[in-house]
Amino acid sequence: MPTVDVLSGMRLLIRGGRVVDPSQGLDDRKDVLIEEGLVTKVASSIKPPSGIETLDAAGMVVSPGFIDLHTHLREPGQEHKETIRSGTLAAVAGGFTAVCAMANTVPPNDERAVTEMIIAESQRNGACRVYPIGAVSRGLRGEELAEMADLSTGGCVAFSDDGKPVINAQLMRRALEYAGMLGRPVVAHEQDLNLTEGAAMHEGYYSTLLGLRGMPAAAEEMMVARDVVIAELTGGHLHIAHLSTRGAVEAVRRAKQKGLRVTCEVAPHHFALTDEAVQSFSTNLKMNPPLRSEEHRAALLEALADGTIDAIATDHAPHHFDEKNVEFDLAPFGITGLETAFAVSYDRLVHSKIVGISRLIELLSVAPARIFSLPGGTLAGGSPGDVTIFDPDGETSVEHFVSKASNSPFTGSTFRGRIIATVVGGAIRYDGRTTGGNRASEDVPSNSAHKRRSKS
Amino acid sequence: MRTVGLRSKDLLGIEPLTPDEITLILDTAEGFKEVSERPVKKVPTLRGQLVINLFMEASTRTRVSFEIAEKRLSADTLSFSASGSAVEKGETLIDTAENLMAMHPDMIVIRHKYPGAPKMLADRLPASIINAGDGAHEHPTQALLDAFTIRERLGRLKGVNVSIIGDITHSRVVRSNIHLLTKMEANVTVAAPPTLIPAEIEKMGVRVVHSLNEALEEADVIMMLRIQLERQGRLSFPSLREYHNTFGLTPERLSRAREGALVMHPGPMNRGVEIASDVADGPRSVILEQVTNGVAVRMAVLYLLAGGNLADS
């Protein structure tokens, strides 16, 4: 697999922070030394090597870098919504040192040339690491397998037709078998299309009240149940994207009890909000899966605490203002998430005492690295110098976005917890220490725009 | 103290209204009903005000009723439909509305196929927005005219048993009626096959039954809803024939209801499907009275949103 390191040779000493690294059971006041872009030492009071840049993390939590398993970067093809550059700048502003880019671009990432383009562009202009996810099927059409081995060789870390379910059970079976040979997971967007035809929100009291067509929880749950059965049949690794219902949680819990290779992620909006909010008819509350009712939200919180849910992933889905500035039924599904995921999660999970800081870091960093077999997710010696530093006593007021898009349901809200710095390969790619505003775009060296034009 | 005006600049639905506001609109409509019975059916109340009727979805009754109400109040009116307009060229609803707003209307009456469209306008424009039906969400003036008709005939709303029968899932009329009738302490039953009942509707404070006979027992008011013919074949019910045989209101079935029970229908009717002609045209039917009352109720809404109050009407 080609390197996706964005930088190497950087040196940094992070001093005096509370280092929380669940991969090593570490929670202590330590310094972290990064040399040649790799973590070389985590210890008390490291003497600064001469000429090294230092970052004072006193009072802050120092975590292995957050990894988002589910990001829509929109490039190639929909650069009016987001680009690899703007999306990765948003990622580091939100504390993410790596993102996994979903395949539903235009053209989709269903062949190696697209994979290589994404990797090349992220190395030129990306602010964090980018791991492409390849398509399960050619053209995301759900008919025949994409060239998964070639995609894997090109750098794809998982396979998904996300945005659409794999309706054909035989295709899902073959995908799990074939991806299993490659040692990669299949990421499933679970939705029965017949049960959700024309639907714009969760089916329940509020869809009835608003006269909007609803997606029943069953539409997700029956597909989760089916795919768990196929995972058992094939022995493949099934990763369920943006799990949102009680029944889906229960199906995953049973699969895990049986010892199947089934993992899952949840998006922050699904445990922070409910369908009650859709009464405003704001199109920034329209996403798929939709905001569910309180009983489902409660089940997600329980599953986050008991370990049934493995990871938090953003499902960052940027859309242009014009696309969302229409009637609710006509607006595209999806909301941005990279810049709010940590604060929403910290506020609703840690501050609300659902989980501790260590478990949150496991959900945002350790587990994502493990599920997709990615570098990082740890501060063990020799691992990538990817570090997220946050202030547990700080606050994040959601006002402006680094992302090209601003389709967030959290605009105007304030959450506990604040990203202070995001370090990728030893380089500070986001620095929120001084202004409290987003300075990422100034901090990231732009080796980019004009060079890119001259090459093309 | 008695409510003398409406709190909002808009009428987006019945859900946001208080019982006092509903009573105010109905009381005001009583005064306006008399205007429609005069030889000269016009009052100068809205002289100089511009009302735009923005009908983005087909309508006969509601649109004509609003236009007549506006004219009887001496407003300048203009009606506008999606076909033949820039909407066909791809103009968005918000752009259409903002362009109309640039010509300074005082009120915009909007009918739209998607829920929430009137709220989009109300959130962005200074004009008063009146919802004339948005998808399956609300149709507030229909519920008000239904309530006016019930109150006029039965003398009250409180304690009246109202059964609403038909396609509950896709009906905005039923949602507005449930809000209004439950706020006014009437008892509401909805009846349909389970395939035409939306999720958790009982939380809106109604009783759900799946038998026409059960719905007719004890009912003081029988409100039939249109079966949307275009939904046949969409798996909601097997055939119009079977629907008529199980939920259609025939004279024979009606004979089991209370003697004085009123039969209502918001229109347009499918004769021989949800309602037999002998019932629609029969002695218990108040269907055309509903239409007459619609003008008075819409005059009241226009007048109150323009800042009028009960004392002056």
XYZ file of C-alpha atoms in Angstrom, chain A residues 197 202-213 279-281 293 322 325-330, chain B residues 15 92-94 112 114-117 119-120 124 136-137 175 179 198-201 203-204 231 234:
48
model
C -39.672 5.227 -0.977
C -38.004 8.964 10.501
C -41.430 7.348 10.551
C -43.179 8.046 13.820
C -45.291 10.602 15.605
C -43.466 13.586 14.086
C -43.667 12.358 10.480
C -47.396 11.934 11.071
C -47.666 15.396 12.589
C -45.717 17.057 9.771
C -47.239 15.072 6.919
C -43.789 14.008 5.722
C -43.244 10.468 4.543
C -40.753 20.411 13.310
C -38.733 23.453 12.236
C -38.677 22.034 8.685
C -37.143 9.114 18.046
C -28.569 26.457 -2.802
C -32.382 26.188 0.416
C -35.472 24.410 -0.914
C -38.556 22.590 0.332
C -37.746 19.831 2.853
C -38.839 17.074 0.463
C -36.614 18.421 -2.295
C -51.445 23.457 15.569
C -37.100 27.929 -6.826
C -40.003 28.572 -4.489
C -37.950 31.041 -2.482
C -48.063 23.696 -2.260
C -44.722 19.835 -0.056
C -45.132 20.131 3.732
C -43.456 23.152 5.278
C -43.486 25.322 2.136
C -43.342 28.097 6.771
C -40.360 28.635 4.451
C -38.321 34.814 5.146
C -50.138 16.128 3.906
C -49.318 18.651 6.656
C -54.417 16.752 10.566
C -55.694 19.774 15.961
C -50.096 6.942 9.721
C -47.716 5.932 12.518
C -48.564 6.861 16.103
C -51.536 9.044 15.162
C -50.666 10.378 20.131
C -52.539 13.261 18.505
C -52.927 5.931 -4.891
C -49.700 1.805 -4.534
